[in-house]
Each structure stands twice: as C-alpha cells, then as structure tokens.
XYZ file of C-alpha atoms in Angstrom:
581
model
C -79.615 -109.096 -53.906
C -80.194 -108.666 -57.663
C -81.240 -105.255 -58.876
C -85.045 -105.350 -59.003
C -85.275 -102.395 -61.350
C -85.919 -103.598 -64.884
C -88.466 -103.312 -67.651
C -89.084 -107.035 -68.017
C -92.845 -106.770 -67.557
C -95.801 -108.018 -69.551
C -97.970 -105.069 -68.529
C -97.874 -101.803 -66.638
C -100.128 -103.106 -63.865
C -97.484 -105.652 -62.868
C -94.834 -102.912 -62.810
C -96.834 -100.563 -60.586
C -97.848 -103.339 -58.207
C -94.265 -104.544 -57.746
C -92.545 -101.155 -57.458
C -95.193 -99.055 -55.771
C -94.517 -98.054 -52.184
C -97.910 -99.370 -51.025
C -97.506 -101.460 -47.835
C -93.720 -101.428 -48.244
C -91.861 -101.538 -44.944
C -88.575 -102.755 -46.391
C -86.595 -101.771 -49.478
C -87.088 -104.078 -52.462
C -83.378 -103.903 -53.242
C -81.461 -103.926 -49.936
C -84.150 -104.945 -47.369
C -83.434 -101.858 -45.248
C -86.229 -100.484 -43.083
C -88.134 -97.634 -44.717
C -90.541 -96.771 -41.950
C -90.198 -93.210 -40.607
C -87.592 -92.277 -43.236
C -88.187 -88.675 -44.354
C -86.395 -89.327 -47.643
C -88.686 -92.254 -48.405
C -91.888 -90.600 -47.217
C -91.241 -87.470 -49.276
C -89.386 -88.712 -52.360
C -89.932 -92.512 -52.340
C -86.167 -93.123 -52.160
C -84.486 -95.744 -49.994
C -82.099 -93.880 -47.668
C -79.702 -96.851 -47.544
C -79.191 -97.857 -51.193
C -80.745 -94.944 -53.128
C -83.321 -97.220 -54.781
C -86.043 -95.122 -56.429
C -89.579 -96.475 -56.054
C -92.341 -95.766 -58.554
C -94.046 -92.446 -57.916
C -97.423 -91.402 -59.295
C -97.338 -88.775 -62.076
C -99.073 -85.890 -60.285
C -96.977 -86.519 -57.159
C -93.846 -86.288 -59.314
C -94.994 -82.987 -60.830
C -95.714 -81.668 -57.341
C -92.112 -82.419 -56.304
C -90.631 -80.883 -59.454
C -92.708 -77.758 -60.092
C -92.956 -74.668 -57.908
C -95.870 -74.796 -55.474
C -99.262 -74.581 -57.262
C -97.623 -73.488 -60.517
C -98.638 -76.479 -62.652
C -101.519 -75.746 -65.009
C -102.518 -78.749 -67.121
C -103.685 -78.283 -70.693
C -105.238 -80.682 -73.241
C -106.561 -82.842 -70.430
C -109.773 -83.505 -72.339
C -108.065 -84.166 -75.673
C -108.760 -87.941 -75.575
C -112.478 -87.247 -75.964
C -111.791 -85.979 -79.489
C -110.514 -89.424 -80.465
C -113.332 -91.632 -79.139
C -113.829 -92.974 -82.677
C -110.711 -95.104 -82.182
C -112.419 -97.012 -79.392
C -115.653 -97.311 -81.379
C -113.815 -99.141 -84.159
C -111.703 -101.324 -81.826
C -113.859 -102.774 -79.028
C -111.019 -104.760 -77.394
C -108.871 -101.644 -77.376
C -111.760 -99.699 -75.840
C -112.116 -102.333 -73.134
C -108.429 -102.167 -72.262
C -108.438 -98.352 -72.254
C -111.445 -98.266 -69.914
C -109.704 -100.664 -67.532
C -106.530 -98.525 -67.528
C -108.512 -95.333 -66.883
C -110.308 -96.916 -63.923
C -107.095 -98.369 -62.471
C -104.814 -95.317 -62.834
C -107.186 -92.369 -62.773
C -105.501 -91.106 -65.955
C -107.123 -90.791 -69.372
C -103.880 -91.273 -71.299
C -100.179 -91.999 -70.805
C -99.217 -88.324 -71.288
C -99.792 -85.299 -69.052
C -98.892 -81.836 -70.359
C -99.051 -78.375 -68.842
C -97.425 -75.083 -67.923
C -95.283 -74.838 -64.805
C -92.441 -72.933 -63.257
C -89.335 -74.669 -61.894
C -87.171 -72.532 -59.667
C -88.972 -69.471 -61.031
C -88.384 -70.505 -64.675
C -91.505 -70.852 -66.819
C -91.606 -74.032 -68.896
C -93.817 -76.658 -70.518
C -93.867 -80.062 -68.822
C -94.472 -83.277 -70.781
C -94.803 -86.335 -68.544
C -95.134 -89.899 -69.866
C -96.163 -92.460 -67.261
C -95.582 -96.192 -67.617
C -98.594 -97.062 -65.457
C -101.025 -96.271 -68.297
C -100.632 -98.882 -71.078
C -96.876 -98.954 -70.571
C -96.564 -95.233 -71.255
C -96.265 -95.920 -74.985
C -97.019 -93.621 -77.893
C -100.489 -93.628 -79.398
C -102.451 -91.145 -81.463
C -103.672 -89.251 -78.391
C -100.332 -89.177 -76.557
C -98.463 -88.235 -79.760
C -100.852 -85.344 -80.368
C -100.556 -84.113 -76.775
C -96.761 -84.169 -76.986
C -96.642 -82.363 -80.341
C -99.087 -79.702 -79.189
C -97.087 -79.175 -76.001
C -93.869 -78.714 -77.989
C -95.594 -76.307 -80.378
C -96.923 -74.300 -77.430
C -93.435 -74.057 -75.952
C -92.201 -72.716 -79.293
C -94.963 -70.107 -79.461
C -94.334 -69.058 -75.848
C -90.530 -69.338 -76.246
C -90.162 -71.331 -73.034
C -88.156 -74.523 -72.372
C -89.465 -78.078 -72.755
C -89.068 -80.390 -69.752
C -89.963 -84.007 -70.540
C -90.197 -86.705 -67.848
C -90.290 -90.101 -69.509
C -91.301 -93.545 -68.298
C -92.326 -95.463 -71.383
C -91.984 -98.746 -73.225
C -92.853 -100.192 -76.608
C -95.579 -99.336 -79.113
C -99.362 -98.923 -78.888
C -99.868 -102.045 -81.007
C -103.669 -101.661 -81.068
C -103.283 -98.529 -83.210
C -100.897 -100.104 -85.712
C -99.412 -97.658 -88.197
C -101.076 -94.707 -86.435
C -98.860 -95.350 -83.432
C -95.754 -95.550 -85.606
C -96.539 -92.225 -87.280
C -96.477 -90.479 -83.905
C -92.688 -90.807 -83.996
C -92.581 -88.714 -87.178
C -94.983 -86.179 -85.666
C -92.965 -85.742 -82.468
C -89.690 -85.671 -84.427
C -90.916 -82.801 -86.630
C -92.139 -80.871 -83.597
C -88.770 -81.311 -81.855
C -86.946 -80.308 -85.051
C -88.967 -77.090 -85.140
C -88.202 -76.422 -81.452
C -84.477 -76.840 -82.107
C -84.691 -74.526 -85.097
C -86.387 -71.911 -82.908
C -83.672 -72.297 -80.218
C -86.027 -73.688 -77.570
C -84.071 -75.464 -74.799
C -85.125 -79.036 -74.070
C -84.281 -81.213 -71.065
C -85.289 -84.842 -70.617
C -85.482 -86.708 -67.324
C -85.481 -90.481 -67.845
C -87.161 -92.675 -65.243
C -87.578 -96.424 -64.991
C -88.201 -97.832 -67.551
C -87.463 -95.612 -70.546
C -87.516 -97.524 -73.825
C -89.284 -97.619 -77.177
C -90.589 -94.808 -79.341
C -90.564 -92.135 -76.647
C -86.896 -92.781 -75.870
C -85.952 -92.634 -79.563
C -87.706 -89.324 -80.221
C -88.484 -87.191 -77.201
C -85.523 -88.278 -75.049
C -82.619 -88.510 -77.494
C -83.507 -85.229 -79.241
C -83.181 -83.218 -76.030
C -80.246 -80.877 -75.491
C -79.568 -82.271 -72.014
C -80.477 -85.796 -70.857
C -80.773 -86.520 -67.132
C -81.835 -89.770 -65.510
C -82.776 -91.238 -62.193
C -80.287 -93.831 -60.900
C -80.801 -97.452 -61.908
C -83.343 -96.760 -64.657
C -83.551 -99.229 -67.540
C -82.845 -97.182 -70.666
C -82.614 -98.196 -74.320
C -84.439 -98.649 -77.596
C -85.875 -102.127 -76.937
C -87.471 -103.438 -73.730
C -85.183 -105.814 -71.865
C -87.561 -108.750 -72.294
C -87.429 -108.345 -76.089
C -83.634 -108.332 -76.090
C -83.615 -111.519 -74.008
C -86.001 -113.165 -76.417
C -83.845 -112.409 -79.446
C -80.280 -112.650 -78.191
C -80.284 -114.817 -75.083
C -79.202 -113.498 -71.700
C -78.639 -109.742 -71.413
C -76.770 -108.123 -68.542
C -79.219 -105.714 -66.952
C -76.483 -103.517 -65.467
C -75.273 -102.669 -68.984
C -78.712 -101.213 -69.671
C -78.967 -98.996 -66.616
C -78.757 -95.230 -66.826
C -75.602 -95.334 -64.690
C -73.866 -97.403 -67.368
C -75.099 -95.125 -70.150
C -73.373 -92.123 -68.561
C -69.980 -93.814 -68.935
C -70.882 -94.656 -72.537
C -71.582 -91.017 -73.353
C -75.351 -91.315 -73.859
C -76.625 -89.498 -70.737
C -75.335 -86.266 -69.218
C -76.000 -86.839 -65.540
C -77.608 -89.104 -62.953
C -79.765 -87.013 -60.611
C -81.548 -88.353 -57.561
C -85.190 -87.359 -57.157
C -84.539 -85.052 -54.200
C -82.117 -82.933 -56.300
C -83.947 -82.900 -59.641
C -85.738 -79.595 -59.149
C -82.585 -77.624 -58.328
C -80.595 -79.283 -61.125
C -83.214 -78.701 -63.819
C -83.693 -75.108 -62.617
C -79.932 -74.558 -62.878
C -79.801 -75.925 -66.446
C -82.748 -73.758 -67.534
C -81.010 -70.718 -66.044
C -77.897 -71.520 -68.082
C -79.564 -72.370 -71.411
C -82.206 -69.659 -71.277
C -80.029 -66.815 -70.013
C -79.919 -63.788 -72.346
C -77.809 -61.561 -70.081
C -74.647 -60.145 -71.683
C -71.574 -58.784 -69.980
C -71.027 -55.057 -70.449
C -68.653 -52.536 -68.897
C -69.971 -49.114 -67.963
C -66.506 -47.735 -68.611
C -66.343 -47.989 -72.405
C -62.576 -47.568 -72.322
C -62.054 -50.531 -69.967
C -59.310 -52.770 -71.354
C -56.977 -55.368 -69.940
C -53.832 -53.942 -68.391
C -50.420 -54.421 -69.940
C -48.186 -56.444 -67.635
C -44.424 -56.735 -67.548
C -43.570 -60.399 -68.057
C -40.674 -62.260 -66.484
C -37.406 -62.517 -68.399
C -37.114 -66.273 -67.781
C -35.476 -68.281 -70.551
C -37.517 -70.630 -72.724
C -35.811 -73.552 -70.964
C -36.992 -72.290 -67.560
C -40.515 -71.712 -68.831
C -40.605 -75.171 -70.424
C -39.652 -76.735 -67.104
C -42.541 -74.854 -65.420
C -44.960 -75.862 -68.198
C -44.201 -79.548 -67.572
C -44.256 -79.284 -63.771
C -46.458 -82.091 -62.419
C -48.032 -79.708 -59.900
C -49.208 -77.306 -62.624
C -53.025 -76.960 -62.434
C -54.973 -78.777 -65.134
C -58.108 -77.492 -66.840
C -60.429 -79.052 -64.243
C -58.861 -76.822 -61.566
C -59.977 -73.661 -63.388
C -63.669 -74.489 -63.804
C -65.083 -73.684 -60.371
C -62.490 -70.996 -59.612
C -62.947 -68.838 -62.704
C -66.648 -69.533 -63.410
C -69.907 -69.918 -61.471
C -72.695 -72.548 -61.540
C -70.801 -75.079 -63.661
C -72.900 -77.955 -65.037
C -70.968 -80.693 -66.800
C -72.206 -81.995 -70.149
C -71.010 -85.567 -70.547
C -70.410 -87.800 -73.512
C -70.343 -87.739 -77.286
C -73.875 -89.255 -77.538
C -72.360 -92.250 -79.316
C -69.715 -94.346 -77.554
C -67.978 -92.837 -74.548
C -67.710 -90.114 -71.948
C -64.011 -89.347 -72.003
C -62.347 -87.785 -68.957
C -59.738 -86.177 -71.236
C -62.304 -83.606 -72.351
C -64.482 -81.650 -69.923
C -67.415 -79.730 -71.381
C -70.190 -77.861 -69.662
C -72.259 -74.754 -69.131
C -71.312 -72.100 -66.594
C -71.638 -68.393 -65.951
C -68.979 -65.714 -66.190
C -70.068 -62.498 -64.540
C -73.699 -63.537 -64.993
C -73.408 -64.438 -68.695
C -73.734 -68.074 -69.725
C -70.693 -69.560 -71.431
C -69.882 -72.997 -72.795
C -66.594 -74.434 -71.534
C -64.652 -76.924 -73.648
C -61.414 -78.011 -72.020
C -58.605 -80.467 -72.622
C -57.818 -81.911 -69.208
C -54.324 -83.366 -69.365
C -53.469 -85.672 -66.456
C -51.945 -89.056 -65.766
C -55.240 -90.477 -64.516
C -57.038 -90.170 -67.878
C -54.286 -91.466 -70.213
C -53.947 -88.068 -71.878
C -50.297 -88.885 -72.675
C -51.607 -91.211 -75.398
C -53.292 -88.270 -77.117
C -56.868 -87.275 -77.857
C -59.184 -89.770 -79.564
C -62.065 -89.528 -82.040
C -64.458 -89.743 -79.066
C -62.780 -86.703 -77.499
C -63.265 -84.616 -80.632
C -66.906 -85.692 -80.994
C -67.530 -84.610 -77.397
C -66.016 -81.207 -78.188
C -68.118 -80.872 -81.336
C -71.329 -81.660 -79.470
C -70.679 -78.879 -76.937
C -69.706 -76.392 -79.660
C -72.911 -77.107 -81.596
C -75.060 -76.554 -78.499
C -73.297 -73.222 -77.980
C -73.841 -72.352 -81.623
C -77.565 -73.111 -81.531
C -78.186 -70.975 -78.428
C -75.636 -68.291 -79.347
C -73.647 -69.006 -76.177
C -70.022 -67.764 -76.039
C -67.328 -70.431 -75.803
C -64.241 -70.469 -73.587
C -61.729 -73.211 -74.408
C -58.787 -74.475 -72.356
C -55.952 -76.021 -74.337
C -53.414 -78.490 -72.975
C -52.574 -81.580 -75.044
C -49.668 -83.579 -76.447
C -51.618 -84.169 -79.662
C -53.917 -86.807 -81.109
C -53.842 -90.553 -80.515
C -51.762 -92.073 -83.304
C -52.942 -95.672 -82.975
C -54.150 -97.663 -85.963
C -57.403 -98.303 -84.113
C -58.138 -94.572 -84.012
C -57.444 -94.254 -87.725
C -60.073 -96.931 -88.343
C -62.513 -94.948 -86.183
C -62.040 -91.895 -88.414
C -60.119 -89.666 -86.040
C -59.221 -87.322 -88.906
C -62.889 -86.707 -89.691
C -63.754 -86.174 -86.003
C -60.870 -83.714 -85.586
C -61.841 -81.834 -88.750
C -65.482 -81.563 -87.670
C -64.433 -79.979 -84.358
C -62.203 -77.503 -86.159
C -64.996 -76.592 -88.610
C -67.528 -76.188 -85.784
C -65.201 -73.689 -84.073
C -64.608 -71.824 -87.332
C -68.354 -71.531 -88.042
C -69.302 -70.561 -84.477
C -71.530 -67.442 -84.545
C -71.048 -66.601 -80.858
C -67.941 -65.044 -79.235
C -65.035 -67.396 -78.534
C -61.943 -67.139 -76.336
C -59.190 -69.754 -76.082
C -56.538 -70.072 -73.375
C -53.422 -72.201 -73.711
C -52.696 -73.272 -70.133
C -50.048 -75.952 -70.684
C -48.729 -77.310 -73.971
C -50.109 -76.886 -77.480
C -48.838 -76.392 -81.016
C -50.426 -79.396 -82.727
C -53.589 -80.220 -84.676
C -55.433 -81.308 -81.525
C -54.705 -77.980 -79.827
C -55.728 -76.016 -82.911
C -59.211 -77.585 -82.937
C -60.148 -75.405 -79.950
C -57.943 -72.453 -80.848
C -59.759 -71.021 -83.881
C -61.240 -68.281 -81.731
C -61.863 -64.541 -81.624
C -59.408 -64.007 -78.762
C -56.368 -66.208 -78.172
C -54.651 -66.092 -74.790
C -51.722 -67.948 -73.235
C -50.604 -68.308 -69.660
C -47.119 -66.877 -69.225
C -45.379 -70.238 -68.847
C -47.421 -72.205 -71.356
C -45.660 -73.281 -74.560
C -46.211 -74.259 -78.171
C -44.451 -77.531 -79.019
C -44.073 -77.672 -82.798
C -43.455 -81.262 -83.830
C -44.391 -84.474 -82.057
C -42.196 -85.053 -79.029
C -43.493 -88.406 -77.817
C -40.676 -90.494 -79.292
C -37.429 -89.745 -77.461
C -35.471 -91.956 -79.870
C -36.508 -89.999 -82.983
C -33.522 -87.757 -83.675
C -35.146 -86.255 -86.798
C -38.266 -85.057 -85.002
C -36.986 -82.978 -82.131
C -39.643 -80.328 -81.421
C -39.309 -76.574 -81.657
C -40.616 -74.848 -78.513
C -42.076 -71.343 -78.544
C -43.148 -69.528 -75.370
C -46.058 -67.175 -74.723
C -43.901 -64.058 -74.926
C -42.598 -65.057 -78.354
C -46.102 -65.950 -79.573
C -47.250 -62.440 -78.658
C -44.312 -60.959 -80.618
C -45.404 -63.094 -83.590
C -49.007 -61.852 -83.268
C -50.068 -65.488 -82.999
C -51.944 -64.665 -79.777
C -53.688 -61.573 -78.440
C -52.522 -61.501 -74.833
C -50.368 -63.210 -72.208
C -51.790 -63.862 -68.734
C -49.049 -63.312 -66.135
C -48.345 -66.106 -63.669
C -47.097 -65.767 -60.090
C -43.330 -65.749 -59.592
C -42.132 -69.316 -60.092
C -45.276 -70.431 -61.920
C -49.011 -70.850 -61.407
C -48.564 -74.000 -59.327
C -47.095 -71.934 -56.473
C -50.157 -69.673 -56.139
C -52.981 -70.785 -58.478
C -55.689 -68.570 -56.947
C -53.765 -65.438 -57.923
C -53.746 -66.523 -61.548
C -57.372 -67.717 -61.481
C -58.498 -64.286 -60.295
C -56.507 -62.456 -62.956
C -57.704 -64.792 -65.710
C -61.310 -64.256 -64.653
C -60.901 -60.491 -65.026
C -59.207 -60.900 -68.403
C -62.018 -63.121 -69.677
C -64.773 -60.787 -68.482
C -63.224 -57.751 -70.187
C -62.558 -59.667 -73.408
C -66.088 -61.111 -73.470
C -67.669 -57.707 -72.790
C -65.665 -56.328 -75.717
C -66.694 -59.169 -78.047
C -70.354 -58.756 -77.049
C -70.316 -55.296 -78.668
C -69.288 -56.727 -82.048
C -71.717 -58.371 -84.483
C -71.294 -62.017 -85.412
C -70.472 -61.063 -88.988
C -67.784 -58.587 -87.931
C -66.276 -61.087 -85.502
C -65.976 -63.676 -88.260
C -64.342 -61.201 -90.624
C -61.876 -60.191 -87.930
C -61.068 -63.802 -87.087
C -60.631 -64.658 -90.769
C -58.315 -61.715 -91.312
C -56.296 -62.515 -88.166
C -55.535 -66.087 -89.202
C -54.829 -65.100 -92.796
C -52.304 -62.479 -91.729
C -50.444 -64.219 -88.884
C -46.932 -62.711 -89.024
C -44.752 -62.139 -92.032
C -40.994 -62.575 -92.389
C -40.560 -58.877 -91.570
C -40.871 -59.849 -87.925
C -37.385 -60.357 -86.484
C -38.355 -63.414 -84.487
C -39.913 -65.105 -87.506
C -36.811 -64.257 -89.505
C -34.638 -65.942 -86.875
C -36.998 -68.893 -86.754
C -36.778 -69.259 -90.548
C -32.976 -69.194 -90.383
C -33.110 -71.849 -87.666
C -35.305 -73.998 -89.900
C -32.815 -73.669 -92.789
C -29.950 -74.679 -90.514
C -31.983 -77.639 -89.261
C -32.781 -78.649 -92.840
C -29.061 -78.581 -93.642
C -28.302 -80.751 -90.610
C -30.987 -83.239 -91.628
C -29.617 -83.369 -95.191
C -26.101 -84.063 -93.895
C -27.477 -86.675 -91.493
C -29.324 -88.517 -94.261
C -26.330 -88.300 -96.628
C -24.080 -89.788 -93.963
C -26.532 -92.607 -93.347
C -26.723 -93.429 -97.063
C -22.943 -93.332 -97.378
C -22.518 -95.722 -94.424
C -25.115 -98.087 -95.827
C -23.383 -98.246 -99.212
C -20.061 -98.927 -97.521
C -21.639 -101.775 -95.570
C -23.196 -103.289 -98.708
C -19.849 -103.195 -100.598
C -18.025 -104.923 -97.787
C-alpha cells in the first residue's frame, strides 16, 4: 500500500478528516487492526507499521509535558488583532469557521512546561488551523514565546506541523519570517538551547525559520518535510517521489538529527535538554590529583605499527558508550549528507556535558578512501554548537587522510577542512584529543588542535600518504606514541593492555575515562583566555633540534633526500641514454 502520509491537501480540514483516528478500526497504511492496542489508544501509533496518526495539539502537549505542568500564555492575543478581520470579511469568515471546527483561536499554542523536570517554553504549530501557517497573530505569539525563553533563560521546544503562507494577510504574513528569525538569532546569541520536533506535514515559512534554526532537529517517522508543499512541487516539476521528502530520507541527507517515535519523544527531548543545559563542571577535591605516570612497553615501532593496523582494533564508535554516559548522536552536516565516517554527539563525562567528534575508521563506511568535504562540515557543525554553549570537546582521531578525488576538489574540500581546523583553534571551551589509530595528516590535525593531546600506546603518526603502494618516492615515516611524547608533540600516552587494546578493550576504556576526567577537571580551572595562550604557545614551540630524537629524524630526512636525488639522477641518465639510442 502507498504511504498515505503526505501534505498534498487543499485545506487542513481534509487532512484532519483523513488522518484523524476517529472511527478508525484499521491502520490507514497497513490495514492492521488497531482495536484494543495500547500503543494506538495512548499515542495514536499503529503497533504493526509505526504509522503516526494525527493527534490534537493539547493531547500532544499532555503526552510531552510533565503532568499538569503546562501553563499556556498569550491565549487571548488574537483579540488584539481583530482589526484584521474587520478589514477582510472573507478572511474573518474563514477564521470563524476554523475556530468553530478546531476549538483553537490560532495555529500556534505557547506556554511554560517542564519535560522530565526541565523547565522550558513550548511553541506548538498545528496544521488543523488554517494549515498551521504563519500569520500576524501566530508570528507574534512565536516571537513573544522566544523572547520569554531568553528572559527566563530556559530552552525552546517547538513542535511544528505547518504548511504554506497565510495568503489573506499578504506581506504581513511574509514579514513574520523576519520577526521570528530575529527572535531566534537573539536566542542563539544568548545561548538558549532550541529543539524542534517536526510532525506531518512540516513545510513553508515555519520550517524555514523556526525548524531549521534549531540546534537539534527531531522528527516523527514518515513526516513530509521541506520548504514547499508536495502539491506545489508536483505542479511545477511533474511527478515527485514522496519518499524522498520524508523525514526518514532527510536524516540520511544530513538535514535532521534523529527520527523519534511519539512514545519516546518525552524521554529523548528531556535527555537533550539535560545535555545542552547542563552547567555542572568536573572538579577534584584533591587539588593535587594528576594522571599517573605509566611504564610503557618496549615494543619496536614495527610491532606497534602491526597492532595499530590490526583489524580487531576498536574503532571510535566502540569508545562512545564505554567511556561516556547518555550519548545522543548529532547527525548530518545540515546540507547534503550524514556520513558514517564521522560520529558527533553530546554525552556526559562524570556528570559534565561534552561534545564528541570522532573519526570512525572502518571498512563498512569507505573510510579507506579518506574524509570528504561533508565529513569536515559535520565536524564543524558539532564544534560550533560546543562553542556556542561553552561545552568541552573530546575528539577521537583515526584516519588515512582526506579524499583526493577530483570530485571532492570541486566541492571545496580544502575550504571545508580549513573551516574545521579554524573552528577548533577558536574554540573557547576545553578540548582534548585522543589518537586511537593512525594520524599524522591534515585530516587528523583538524581535530587535534586541542588543549590536551593524548595517544593510545600503539597508535601511530604516519607522515606522508601511504595509500599508493607503487609510489617509491612517497614511503611514509612512522612515529609511535612514545616517540611523540619525547618530542613534546603530545601530552600523555594512554597505556594499552599487553598485546594491544583489541585483546582487552574494557581495561583501556576504563583507564582512558579516568585520564579524561582528570584532564577535564584540570582544564576547567583555567580561563578560556589562558587556555588559548597555552595552546598557542604549545604549538609554536613544538620541539627544537636540541631534542635527540628530532636530531636523528632530521638526519634521516637528509639521508632520504640524498637517496631521492640519486634516484632522480639515475632516472634522468637512463632516459637520456634511451633517447640517444
């Protein structure tokens, strides 16, 4: 059966009549029986196919907010704008009909609430009233709600089901976009967290402003999401595939962070608020608490390289739920794609919120081809969220380098990479990077401009691209963690179990967690300005030739240069001999 969920309606009455649960014994999508289903009776969800039926606005708020916590404000605001109806009798007639049919006096409901014990402002736009579009009244209610959240310093939770423009109001309706945009800009400037929940359908002015400006975008499954209503796209461009417009598709294209079913929305939104609005900082009562100094193995660089490339070595994704708590993944670059090569998200470390940005190198995500412009944009988005809310960043580094295809050059991979590097350099909050596999290239460095730089014992720096086995002139130089510490390139080495982390990952996860907590507690005591100065000085003064290892490395480079010169001379000589003959 075709998906019945779309926004191809001429009016909101048709939508509500078709997708309301009234007198529905069978699912509109899969024909399964709904009678006596607790999931359907409580949440209006088909237990067989997960189809989400329309739910009335106050019923939705009741499911989302803590019991009896919702307190509506500006309910009588429409009365202040009765002059609009006086001047437009047809508009007044339509508005009266909508009020009688829905029991609402506008498409927007605003109020205070608590979700999982977190105080917030709720903005709900409902498609049943004039298509849930933006008019003078709804625009004013939204802007006032955002301004109130700024004054109260509490998060904004917007639940959006909207389409099109309030055409009866003409330019007044259009100007509501500017009004809401300025209010959201002020909220961002004041570091007010914002979360949008998109429901079916979510298009038009509300999607452009209120939804896309939010820090985190969630959606119900199967919702029609986009700038233009589906029926308008069909009218202009012929047939349009509805599935490409669903929220599920938009997750893979990097435009939505997560699909959340209605029965899990309260817990998920509560979790995100906890993470974004958490001001707890790690401290140690023992002011002298520092990480212990460990004796490292005396394995050769060849042995450590073999361990670093072991296929069983844990990737970044393995660390997330072992080292941190309450991880919530942030997906996509908000432009083209949600790449699996980069995992970003919010989590807690010892009760303090941190942003995780990780390079997840595995065969399943084509990481061997290198990181793309999309990957770097995804990193930059997460770093900027951390910067705005002063959230510390923990990065995991493991990459062969950047994607060297011509297509990526056309996409501006150099600009995307540079923007990520600059975002890390400008970051005002504490930052810690951990090299867990291979690094030593530009792609690794984008996440390594941090206050504290750590390496796992058997991780390595590979200096020079090593993806072309036939390139005799570009054989890489490999430097291990122990040598990097001698060079003062890194701050600490995290010991691995005997034989490597892949033999006992939990042992290493536990030790890394302790390392990170102590380092973060130490960085929390330092001002942002002092951290930047220290980071600047550290990178400016990375090792001099007085260091014995650097001296040996320099000699090795001179020898290599001599070999290359002889190699090239021999090639030229052979070529000349061939030409003469």
